[in-house]
């Protein structure tokens, strides 16, 4: 997961390394370091660090920072909006497309952002491509569950994307 | 090394041809002299302790469609396994996903008699993998089935032997050439499934009864074998969530394409969950292979992602896998 960490360092040499060491030694991958020099107060410099780390290691990093007497002023997970893409096939309009969208938007952290519809003939099954913004993997999972439930009810087919971190590119 | 061939259709005959072609190579390169001491099909069995003449066997089935004209005797494959002396049984009868028979009985009977088993037959493995594996272990015989998944692609042996220090924590793959061919054509031509399917049937790529392929049965069987063999998941065919490609429309494919995706029938094992379904695959993703090709992506904890692409079927290609299994039994020195 991606972590945002604010530390307040003494303005003497070696402090930054002291603060960053625990992150790398627990396998964290540092993405950015920003010195907020304009906010220096009482000889201390606030520094903002973002890094990726396996969830169970975060606790260890924080404990190590405490042991090293590094003042952590704020820590939290960075939740990035992600796009979930699905296709639907079936009588999408006849089975109340509005209701389908509403029921996805009802999930906290999820929102249907785009919908492209193809209807070859009013009587025939139509196809739709849906982009859904989600604020994390847990929300994405809920959306898929909800979609599958709706699909069963309305006799639609859901085509999911490949699993998220499936191979590189 | 003496082998028995149970089933003499596409694969069985393909093996006979490859053995004739490779006779000298096998002896020179591996010191392996193979003697096929019996061949069975539904009509009966031909037995020859000195080695059945494979050329003649091929001519006979070419002409009469039955091995019994060799001449052979009215002995079933099961009888042959029980009564003829041999070290290895090669089981290549039709795949049956309801009962696993006749392959299941053949394999178990062979193991119980201390014979190693090499097979391309998915049904018995998709239903009773654990039982087969345990019986083989108990009887101290080899049980090899590289040919049952992905035809020529060295998938099972790659993961279990070459990557033996890695844990494979997920597998994704396109494991059925027929559906991949149909979806690829639908993508290129934006034509409906029925039309492409009919043409595929005329070309002999799809069966007259296509449900085994397009309803995902075949992919699911192979996925079960991979999950058991590579990931140690104790799953059977009944545990797979399956959706086929019958309902895929040209419009859906077009909507995907406009956005940089293709639709592929993908089998996935992850967290002990097995699922076969059409999925959206980015065009630049390694799983996006066209035509009758198969592809599998192994996600390994040390090695990272490993992708292999190859021919998933074919009488000749599949025998590459059967042959390598036979050779590895020979090399493991389990028999003379
Ligand atoms: N074809 C491929 O590309 C491919 C690729 C990978 C795996 N496989 C698998 O390999 C196996 C063989 O495929 P195939 O294409 O060779 O099938 P096939 O052409 O239908 O041949 C099956 C053979 O088994 C014989 N047979 C049926 N019941 C038998 C019994 N009770 N005892 C002895 N022989 C019996 C058949 O005899 P009759 O002809 O007299 O009925 C025939 O000779 C299948 O399990 C298939 O799923 C095939």
Coordinates of C-alpha atoms and ligand atoms in Angstrom, one line a residue:
Chain A
X1 CA 0.0 0.0 0.0
X2 CA 1.0 3.6 -0.5
X3 CA 1.8 5.5 2.6
X4 CA 2.1 9.2 3.2
X5 CA 4.3 10.1 6.2
X6 CA 5.1 13.5 7.7
X7 CA 8.1 13.7 10.0
X8 CA 9.6 16.7 11.7
X9 CA 13.4 16.6 11.7
X10 CA 16.0 18.4 13.7
X11 CA 17.8 20.8 11.4
X12 CA 21.2 19.0 11.8
X13 CA 23.0 16.8 9.3
X14 CA 22.2 13.0 9.2
X15 CA 18.6 13.4 10.3
X16 CA 17.0 12.5 6.9
X17 CA 19.0 9.3 6.5
X18 CA 18.1 8.4 10.1
X19 CA 14.4 8.8 9.2
X20 CA 14.6 7.0 5.8
X21 CA 16.6 4.0 6.9
X22 CA 13.8 2.1 8.6
X23 CA 11.6 2.4 5.5
X24 CA 14.2 0.9 3.2
X25 CA 15.3 -1.7 5.6
X26 CA 11.8 -3.1 5.9
X27 CA 11.5 -3.3 2.1
X28 CA 9.6 0.0 1.6
X29 CA 10.0 1.7 -1.8
X30 CA 10.4 5.4 -1.4
X31 CA 8.5 7.3 -4.1
X32 CA 9.1 10.9 -3.1
X33 CA 10.7 13.1 -0.4
X34 CA 9.7 16.8 -0.1
X35 CA 11.4 19.2 2.3
X36 CA 9.0 21.9 3.5
X37 CA 11.8 24.3 4.2
X38 CA 9.5 27.3 4.2
X39 CA 7.7 25.8 7.2
X40 CA 10.8 25.5 9.4
X41 CA 9.9 26.3 12.9
X42 CA 12.1 26.3 16.0
X43 CA 15.0 24.7 14.2
X44 CA 12.9 21.9 12.9
X45 CA 12.2 20.9 9.3
X46 CA 9.0 19.2 8.2
X47 CA 9.6 16.5 5.6
X48 CA 6.9 14.7 3.6
X49 CA 7.7 11.2 2.5
X50 CA 5.6 8.9 0.3
X51 CA 6.5 5.2 0.0
X52 CA 5.0 1.8 -0.9
X53 CA 5.2 -1.0 1.6
X54 CA 3.6 -4.3 2.4
X55 CA 0.9 -3.6 5.0
X56 CA 2.3 -5.7 7.9
X57 CA 5.6 -3.9 7.7
X58 CA 4.3 -0.4 8.4
X59 CA 3.8 -1.0 12.1
X60 CA 7.5 -2.1 12.4
X61 CA 8.7 1.0 10.5
X62 CA 6.7 3.3 12.8
X63 CA 8.1 1.6 15.9
X64 CA 11.6 1.9 14.6
X65 CA 11.1 5.6 13.9
X66 CA 9.9 6.0 17.5
X67 CA 13.0 4.2 18.8
X68 CA 15.1 6.5 16.7
X69 CA 13.4 9.5 18.2
X70 CA 12.0 10.7 14.9
X71 CA 8.9 12.8 15.4
X72 CA 6.1 11.5 13.2
X73 CA 3.5 14.2 12.9
X74 CA 1.1 12.4 10.5
X75 CA 0.8 9.1 8.8
X76 CA -1.9 7.7 6.5
X77 CA -2.6 5.5 3.5
X78 CA -2.9 7.3 0.2
X79 CA -6.0 6.1 -1.6
X80 CA -5.8 6.7 -5.2
X81 CA -8.9 6.7 -7.4
X82 CA -8.7 3.7 -9.7
X83 CA -10.7 2.9 -12.8
X84 CA -12.6 -0.4 -13.0
X85 CA -13.6 -1.4 -16.5
X86 CA -16.4 -3.9 -17.2
X87 CA -18.6 -4.9 -20.1
X88 CA -22.2 -5.9 -19.8
X89 CA -24.2 -7.9 -22.3
X90 CA -28.0 -8.5 -22.2
X91 CA -31.2 -6.5 -22.1
X92 CA -29.4 -3.6 -20.3
X93 CA -31.8 -0.8 -21.1
X94 CA -35.0 -2.9 -20.7
X95 CA -33.9 -4.0 -17.3
X96 CA -33.6 -0.4 -16.1
X97 CA -30.0 0.8 -16.7
X98 CA -30.6 3.7 -14.3
X99 CA -31.3 1.2 -11.5
X100 CA -28.1 -0.7 -12.4
X101 CA -26.0 2.5 -12.2
X102 CA -27.7 3.7 -9.0
X103 CA -27.0 0.5 -7.2
X104 CA -23.3 0.8 -8.1
X105 CA -23.2 4.4 -7.0
X106 CA -24.8 3.4 -3.7
X107 CA -21.5 1.7 -2.8
X108 CA -19.3 4.1 -0.8
X109 CA -16.2 5.1 -2.8
X110 CA -17.7 3.9 -6.1
X111 CA -19.0 5.9 -9.0
X112 CA -20.0 5.1 -12.5
X113 CA -17.9 7.6 -14.6
X114 CA -18.7 6.6 -18.1
X115 CA -21.1 4.4 -20.0
X116 CA -20.9 3.4 -23.7
X117 CA -23.8 1.6 -25.1
X118 CA -24.3 -0.4 -28.3
X119 CA -27.8 -1.5 -29.3
X120 CA -27.8 -3.4 -32.6
X121 CA -31.6 -3.7 -32.6
X122 CA -34.3 -2.8 -30.0
X123 CA -35.2 -6.5 -29.5
X124 CA -31.7 -7.9 -29.5
X125 CA -29.3 -7.9 -26.6
X126 CA -27.3 -4.8 -26.2
X127 CA -23.7 -4.4 -24.9
X128 CA -22.3 -1.7 -22.6
X129 CA -18.9 -0.7 -21.5
X130 CA -18.8 0.8 -18.0
X131 CA -16.0 2.8 -16.3
X132 CA -16.3 2.9 -12.6
X133 CA -14.2 4.9 -10.3
X134 CA -13.2 3.1 -7.1
X135 CA -11.2 4.3 -4.1
X136 CA -9.3 1.0 -3.5
X137 CA -9.2 -2.7 -4.1
X138 CA -11.8 -3.5 -1.4
X139 CA -14.3 -1.1 -3.1
X140 CA -13.5 -2.7 -6.5
X141 CA -14.3 -6.1 -5.0
X142 CA -17.6 -4.9 -3.7
X143 CA -18.5 -3.4 -7.1
X144 CA -17.9 -6.7 -8.8
X145 CA -19.9 -8.5 -6.3
X146 CA -22.8 -6.1 -6.7
X147 CA -22.5 -6.3 -10.5
X148 CA -22.7 -10.1 -10.4
X149 CA -25.7 -9.9 -8.2
X150 CA -27.4 -7.5 -10.6
X151 CA -26.4 -9.7 -13.5
X152 CA -28.0 -12.8 -12.0
X153 CA -31.2 -10.9 -11.3
X154 CA -31.4 -9.2 -14.7
X155 CA -30.0 -12.0 -16.7
X156 CA -27.0 -10.0 -17.9
X157 CA -23.4 -11.1 -18.4
X158 CA -20.5 -9.3 -16.8
X159 CA -17.1 -9.3 -18.4
X160 CA -14.5 -8.3 -15.9
X161 CA -11.0 -7.0 -16.6
X162 CA -8.0 -9.2 -15.8
X163 CA -6.9 -9.2 -12.2
X164 CA -5.3 -5.9 -11.3
X165 CA -1.7 -6.5 -10.9
X166 CA -1.7 -9.1 -13.6
X167 CA 1.7 -8.8 -15.4
X168 CA 3.5 -5.6 -15.8
X169 CA 2.5 -3.5 -18.7
Chain B
X1 CA 11.5 -49.8 -21.9
X2 CA 8.2 -51.4 -22.7
X3 CA 5.1 -49.2 -23.1
X4 CA 1.4 -49.9 -23.6
X5 CA -0.7 -47.6 -25.7
X6 CA -4.3 -47.4 -24.6
X7 CA -6.3 -45.4 -27.2
X8 CA -5.2 -45.2 -30.8
X9 CA -6.9 -42.1 -32.2
X10 CA -5.4 -38.8 -33.1
X11 CA -2.9 -38.7 -30.2
X12 CA -2.2 -42.4 -30.2
X13 CA -1.5 -42.5 -33.9
X14 CA 0.5 -39.3 -33.6
X15 CA 2.7 -40.9 -31.0
X16 CA 3.3 -43.9 -33.3
X17 CA 4.4 -41.6 -36.0
X18 CA 6.7 -39.6 -33.7
X19 CA 8.2 -42.8 -32.3
X20 CA 9.0 -44.0 -35.8
X21 CA 10.5 -40.7 -36.7
X22 CA 12.5 -40.4 -33.5
X23 CA 13.6 -44.0 -33.0
X24 CA 17.3 -43.3 -33.7
X25 CA 17.4 -40.0 -31.9
X26 CA 15.9 -41.4 -28.8
X27 CA 18.5 -44.2 -28.7
X28 CA 21.4 -41.9 -29.6
X29 CA 20.6 -39.0 -27.4
X30 CA 18.9 -40.7 -24.4
X31 CA 20.0 -44.3 -24.8
X32 CA 16.3 -45.1 -24.8
X33 CA 14.9 -48.0 -26.8
X34 CA 11.1 -48.0 -26.6
X35 CA 9.1 -51.1 -27.3
X36 CA 5.3 -50.7 -27.8
X37 CA 4.2 -54.1 -26.5
X38 CA 0.4 -53.5 -26.9
X39 CA -2.0 -51.1 -28.6
X40 CA -5.7 -51.0 -27.6
X41 CA -8.6 -49.2 -29.0
X42 CA -12.3 -49.8 -28.6
X43 CA -12.2 -52.8 -31.0
X44 CA -9.6 -54.7 -29.1
X45 CA -5.8 -55.1 -28.5
X46 CA -2.8 -56.1 -30.4
X47 CA -0.1 -57.6 -28.3
X48 CA 3.5 -58.3 -29.3
X49 CA 6.2 -58.8 -26.7
X50 CA 8.8 -58.1 -29.3
X51 CA 7.2 -54.8 -30.1
X52 CA 4.2 -54.0 -32.3
X53 CA 5.1 -52.9 -35.8
X54 CA 4.0 -49.3 -35.6
X55 CA 4.0 -48.8 -39.3
X56 CA 1.7 -51.7 -39.9
X57 CA -0.5 -50.6 -37.0
X58 CA -0.9 -47.2 -38.6
X59 CA -1.7 -48.7 -42.0
X60 CA -4.3 -51.0 -40.5
X61 CA -6.2 -48.2 -38.7
X62 CA -5.9 -46.0 -41.7
X63 CA -7.6 -48.7 -43.8
X64 CA -10.0 -50.4 -41.3
X65 CA -10.4 -47.7 -38.6
X66 CA -9.8 -50.5 -36.0
X67 CA -6.6 -52.0 -34.5
X68 CA -8.1 -55.5 -34.3
X69 CA -7.4 -55.9 -38.0
X70 CA -3.7 -56.0 -37.3
X71 CA -4.7 -58.8 -36.4
X72 CA -5.3 -58.4 -32.7
X73 CA -7.6 -60.0 -30.1
X74 CA -10.8 -59.0 -28.5
X75 CA -9.1 -57.9 -25.3
X76 CA -10.1 -54.6 -23.7
X77 CA -7.6 -51.9 -22.8
X78 CA -8.2 -52.7 -19.2
X79 CA -7.5 -56.4 -19.7
X80 CA -4.3 -55.4 -21.5
X81 CA -3.1 -53.3 -18.6
X82 CA -3.8 -56.1 -16.2
X83 CA -2.2 -58.9 -18.2
X84 CA 0.5 -57.6 -20.5
X85 CA 3.9 -57.0 -18.9
X86 CA 5.2 -53.4 -19.4
X87 CA 6.8 -50.5 -17.5
X88 CA 4.7 -47.6 -18.8
X89 CA 1.1 -47.2 -19.8
X90 CA 0.3 -44.3 -22.1
X91 CA -3.4 -43.4 -21.6
X92 CA -4.9 -41.5 -24.5
X93 CA -8.5 -42.4 -24.6
X94 CA -11.2 -39.7 -25.0
X95 CA -11.7 -37.2 -22.2
X96 CA -14.8 -37.7 -20.1
X97 CA -15.7 -34.9 -17.7
X98 CA -18.7 -36.6 -16.2
X99 CA -17.2 -39.9 -15.0
X100 CA -13.6 -39.8 -16.0
X101 CA -14.0 -43.2 -17.6
X102 CA -12.6 -45.2 -19.2
X103 CA -9.4 -43.3 -18.5
X104 CA -9.7 -43.3 -14.7
X105 CA -10.0 -47.1 -14.4
X106 CA -7.1 -47.5 -16.8
X107 CA -4.8 -45.2 -14.9
X108 CA -5.7 -46.7 -11.5
X109 CA -5.3 -50.3 -12.7
X110 CA -1.9 -49.4 -14.2
X111 CA -0.6 -47.8 -11.0
X112 CA -1.9 -50.7 -8.9
X113 CA 0.2 -53.0 -11.1
X114 CA 3.3 -50.9 -10.6
X115 CA 3.2 -49.3 -14.0
X116 CA 4.1 -45.7 -14.6
X117 CA 1.3 -43.6 -16.2
X118 CA 1.7 -41.0 -18.9
X119 CA -1.5 -39.3 -20.2
X120 CA -3.0 -36.5 -22.2
X121 CA -6.5 -37.3 -20.9
X122 CA -7.9 -34.5 -18.8
X123 CA -11.2 -35.9 -17.5
X124 CA -9.9 -38.3 -14.9
X125 CA -7.4 -35.7 -13.6
X126 CA -10.0 -32.9 -13.4
X127 CA -12.3 -35.2 -11.4
X128 CA -9.9 -37.3 -9.3
X129 CA -6.5 -35.7 -9.2
X130 CA -5.8 -36.4 -5.6
X131 CA -6.8 -40.0 -5.7
X132 CA -4.6 -40.6 -8.8
X133 CA -1.6 -38.7 -7.3
X134 CA -1.9 -40.6 -4.0
X135 CA -2.2 -43.9 -5.7
X136 CA 0.9 -43.2 -7.8
X137 CA 2.8 -42.2 -4.7
X138 CA 1.6 -45.2 -2.7
X139 CA 2.6 -47.6 -5.5
X140 CA 5.9 -45.8 -6.1
X141 CA 5.2 -45.1 -9.8
X142 CA 5.4 -41.9 -11.9
X143 CA 2.3 -40.1 -12.9
X144 CA 2.9 -37.6 -15.7
X145 CA 0.4 -35.6 -17.6
X146 CA 2.2 -32.7 -19.3
X147 CA 0.1 -33.3 -22.4
X148 CA -3.2 -32.8 -20.7
X149 CA -2.8 -29.1 -20.4
X150 CA -1.6 -26.7 -23.1
X151 CA -0.6 -29.4 -25.6
X152 CA 3.0 -28.8 -26.5
X153 CA 3.6 -26.1 -23.9
X154 CA 5.9 -27.3 -21.1
X155 CA 3.7 -26.0 -18.3
X156 CA 3.4 -28.5 -15.5
X157 CA 6.9 -29.7 -15.7
X158 CA 8.3 -26.1 -16.0
X159 CA 6.5 -25.0 -12.9
X160 CA 7.1 -28.1 -10.8
X161 CA 10.7 -29.0 -11.9
X162 CA 12.3 -25.8 -13.2
X163 CA 10.7 -23.4 -10.8
X164 CA 10.7 -25.8 -7.9
X165 CA 12.0 -23.2 -5.4
X166 CA 9.2 -20.8 -6.3
X167 CA 5.7 -20.7 -5.0
X168 CA 3.3 -20.1 -7.9
X169 CA 0.6 -18.0 -6.3
X170 CA -1.6 -17.4 -9.3
X171 CA -2.1 -18.7 -12.8
X172 CA -3.9 -17.1 -15.7
X173 CA -4.2 -18.5 -19.1
X174 CA -5.9 -19.1 -22.4
X175 CA -6.1 -22.8 -22.4
X176 CA -8.4 -23.6 -25.3
X177 CA -7.4 -23.0 -28.9
X178 CA -10.8 -23.3 -30.4
X179 CA -12.4 -20.5 -28.4
X180 CA -9.3 -18.3 -28.9
X181 CA -9.6 -18.8 -32.6
X182 CA -13.3 -17.9 -32.5
X183 CA -12.8 -14.8 -30.4
X184 CA -9.8 -13.7 -32.5
X185 CA -11.8 -13.9 -35.7
X186 CA -14.7 -12.1 -34.1
X187 CA -12.4 -9.4 -33.1
X188 CA -10.8 -9.0 -36.5
X189 CA -14.0 -9.3 -38.6
X190 CA -16.6 -8.0 -36.1
X191 CA -18.8 -11.0 -37.1
X192 CA -21.2 -12.9 -34.9
X193 CA -20.2 -16.0 -33.0
X194 CA -22.6 -18.4 -34.9
X195 CA -20.9 -17.5 -38.2
X196 CA -17.4 -17.8 -37.1
X197 CA -18.2 -21.0 -35.2
X198 CA -19.8 -22.6 -38.3
X199 CA -16.6 -21.8 -40.3
X200 CA -14.4 -23.2 -37.6
X201 CA -16.4 -26.4 -37.7
X202 CA -15.9 -26.6 -41.4
X203 CA -12.2 -26.1 -41.0
X204 CA -12.1 -28.9 -38.3
X205 CA -11.0 -26.4 -35.6
X206 CA -14.3 -26.8 -33.7
X207 CA -16.1 -30.0 -33.0
X208 CA -19.6 -30.7 -34.3
X209 CA -20.7 -30.4 -30.7
X210 CA -18.8 -27.3 -29.7
X211 CA -20.1 -27.0 -26.1
X212 CA -17.0 -28.6 -24.6
X213 CA -14.9 -25.8 -25.9
X214 CA -17.2 -22.7 -26.0
X215 CA -19.0 -23.4 -22.7
X216 CA -15.6 -23.4 -21.0
X217 CA -15.6 -27.1 -20.0
X218 CA -12.2 -27.8 -21.5
X219 CA -10.6 -24.7 -20.1
X220 CA -12.0 -25.5 -16.6
X221 CA -10.7 -29.1 -16.8
X222 CA -7.2 -27.9 -17.6
X223 CA -7.4 -25.2 -14.9
X224 CA -8.2 -27.8 -12.3
X225 CA -5.1 -29.8 -13.3
X226 CA -2.9 -26.8 -13.1
X227 CA -4.3 -25.8 -9.7
X228 CA -3.7 -29.2 -8.3
X229 CA -0.4 -30.0 -9.9
X230 CA 1.3 -26.6 -9.7
X231 CA -0.3 -24.8 -6.8
X232 CA -1.2 -27.8 -4.6
X233 CA -4.9 -26.7 -4.5
X234 CA -7.2 -29.6 -3.8
X235 CA -9.9 -28.7 -6.3
X236 CA -12.0 -30.7 -8.7
X237 CA -14.0 -29.7 -11.8
X238 CA -17.1 -29.1 -9.7
X239 CA -15.3 -26.3 -7.8
X240 CA -14.8 -24.1 -10.9
X241 CA -17.0 -21.1 -11.6
X242 CA -17.5 -21.3 -15.3
X243 CA -18.9 -19.0 -17.9
X244 CA -18.4 -19.6 -21.6
X245 CA -18.3 -17.4 -24.7
X246 CA -21.7 -18.2 -26.2
X247 CA -23.2 -14.8 -25.3
X248 CA -20.3 -12.6 -26.5
X249 CA -21.6 -10.2 -29.1
X250 CA -19.7 -8.4 -31.9
X251 CA -20.8 -5.1 -30.3
X252 CA -19.2 -6.1 -27.0
X253 CA -16.0 -6.9 -28.8
X254 CA -16.1 -3.6 -30.6
X255 CA -16.7 -1.6 -27.4
X256 CA -13.7 -3.3 -25.9
X257 CA -11.6 -2.7 -28.9
X258 CA -12.4 1.1 -29.0
X259 CA -10.9 1.3 -25.5
X260 CA -7.7 -0.8 -26.2
X261 CA -8.9 -4.2 -25.0
X262 CA -9.8 -7.6 -26.4
X263 CA -12.1 -10.2 -25.0
X264 CA -10.4 -13.6 -24.2
X265 CA -11.7 -16.7 -22.5
X266 CA -9.4 -16.8 -19.4
X267 CA -8.9 -19.4 -16.8
X268 CA -7.6 -18.1 -13.5
X269 CA -6.5 -19.7 -10.2
X270 CA -5.9 -17.3 -7.3
X271 CA -6.4 -17.8 -3.6
X272 CA -7.7 -21.3 -4.2
X273 CA -10.5 -19.8 -6.3
X274 CA -10.9 -21.2 -9.8
X275 CA -12.7 -19.3 -12.5
X276 CA -13.2 -19.5 -16.2
X277 CA -14.8 -16.5 -17.9
X278 CA -14.5 -14.1 -20.7
X279 CA -12.2 -11.2 -19.6
X280 CA -11.1 -7.8 -20.8
X281 CA -7.4 -8.1 -21.7
X282 CA -5.4 -5.0 -22.6
X283 CA -4.1 -5.3 -26.2
X284 CA -0.5 -5.0 -25.1
X285 CA -0.8 -7.6 -22.4
X286 CA 1.2 -10.9 -22.7
X287 CA -2.1 -12.9 -22.6
X288 CA -3.2 -11.3 -25.8
X289 CA -2.3 -14.0 -28.2
X290 CA -4.2 -14.7 -31.4
X291 CA -5.6 -17.7 -33.3
X292 CA -5.4 -21.2 -31.9
X293 CA -2.4 -20.4 -29.7
X294 CA -2.5 -21.0 -26.0
X295 CA -0.8 -18.9 -23.3
X296 CA -0.2 -19.2 -19.6
X297 CA 1.0 -16.7 -17.1
X298 CA 2.6 -18.1 -14.0
X299 CA 3.1 -15.7 -11.1
X300 CA 6.0 -16.9 -9.1
X301 CA 7.1 -15.4 -5.8
X302 CA 10.8 -15.3 -6.6
X303 CA 11.0 -15.4 -10.4
X304 CA 8.2 -13.0 -10.9
X305 CA 5.8 -13.4 -13.9
X306 CA 6.6 -16.0 -16.5
X307 CA 4.6 -16.3 -19.6
X308 CA 4.7 -19.2 -22.1
X309 CA 2.9 -19.3 -25.4
X310 CA 2.5 -22.3 -27.7
X311 CA 0.4 -24.7 -29.5
X312 CA -2.3 -26.0 -27.2
X313 CA -3.4 -29.0 -29.3
X314 CA -2.5 -31.0 -32.3
X315 CA -1.7 -34.7 -32.8
X316 CA 2.0 -34.0 -33.4
X317 CA 2.6 -31.1 -31.0
X318 CA 0.9 -32.8 -28.1
X319 CA 3.2 -35.8 -28.5
X320 CA 6.1 -33.5 -27.7
X321 CA 4.8 -33.4 -24.2
X322 CA 4.0 -37.2 -24.0
X323 CA 7.5 -38.0 -25.3
X324 CA 9.2 -35.7 -22.8
X325 CA 7.2 -37.4 -20.0
X326 CA 8.3 -40.8 -21.2
X327 CA 11.9 -39.8 -21.5
X328 CA 11.9 -38.3 -18.0
X329 CA 10.6 -41.6 -16.6
X330 CA 13.4 -43.3 -18.4
X331 CA 16.0 -40.9 -17.1
X332 CA 14.8 -41.2 -13.5
X333 CA 16.0 -44.7 -13.9
X334 CA 12.9 -46.2 -12.4
X335 CA 12.9 -49.0 -15.0
X336 CA 14.9 -50.8 -17.7
Ligands
LIG1 N1 -6.3 -34.1 -30.1 C1 -5.6 -33.2 -29.4 O1 -5.0 -32.3 -30.0 C2 -5.4 -33.4 -27.9 C3 -4.6 -32.5 -27.2 C4 -4.4 -32.6 -25.9 C5 -5.0 -33.6 -25.2 N2 -5.9 -34.5 -25.9 C6 -6.6 -35.6 -25.1 O2 -6.0 -36.8 -25.5 C7 -6.9 -37.8 -25.5 C8 -7.0 -38.5 -26.8 O3 -7.4 -37.6 -27.8 P1 -7.6 -38.0 -29.3 O4 -7.7 -36.7 -30.1 O5 -6.6 -38.9 -29.7 O6 -9.0 -38.7 -29.3 P2 -9.6 -39.7 -30.3 O7 -9.1 -39.4 -31.7 O8 -11.1 -39.8 -30.1 O9 -9.0 -41.1 -29.9 C9 -9.4 -41.9 -28.8 C10 -9.0 -43.3 -28.9 O10 -9.3 -44.0 -27.7 C11 -10.0 -45.2 -28.1 N3 -10.9 -45.7 -27.0 C12 -12.1 -45.2 -26.6 N4 -12.6 -45.9 -25.6 C13 -11.7 -46.8 -25.3 C14 -11.6 -47.9 -24.4 N5 -12.5 -48.1 -23.5 N6 -10.5 -48.7 -24.3 C15 -9.5 -48.5 -25.2 N7 -9.5 -47.5 -26.2 C16 -10.6 -46.7 -26.2 C17 -10.7 -44.9 -29.3 O11 -11.0 -46.0 -30.0 P3 -12.1 -46.0 -31.3 O12 -11.5 -45.1 -32.3 O13 -12.1 -47.4 -31.7 O14 -13.3 -45.5 -30.7 C18 -9.6 -44.1 -30.0 O15 -8.6 -44.9 -30.6 C19 -8.2 -37.2 -25.1 O16 -8.4 -37.4 -23.7 C20 -8.0 -35.7 -25.4 O17 -8.8 -34.9 -24.6 C21 -6.1 -34.4 -27.2

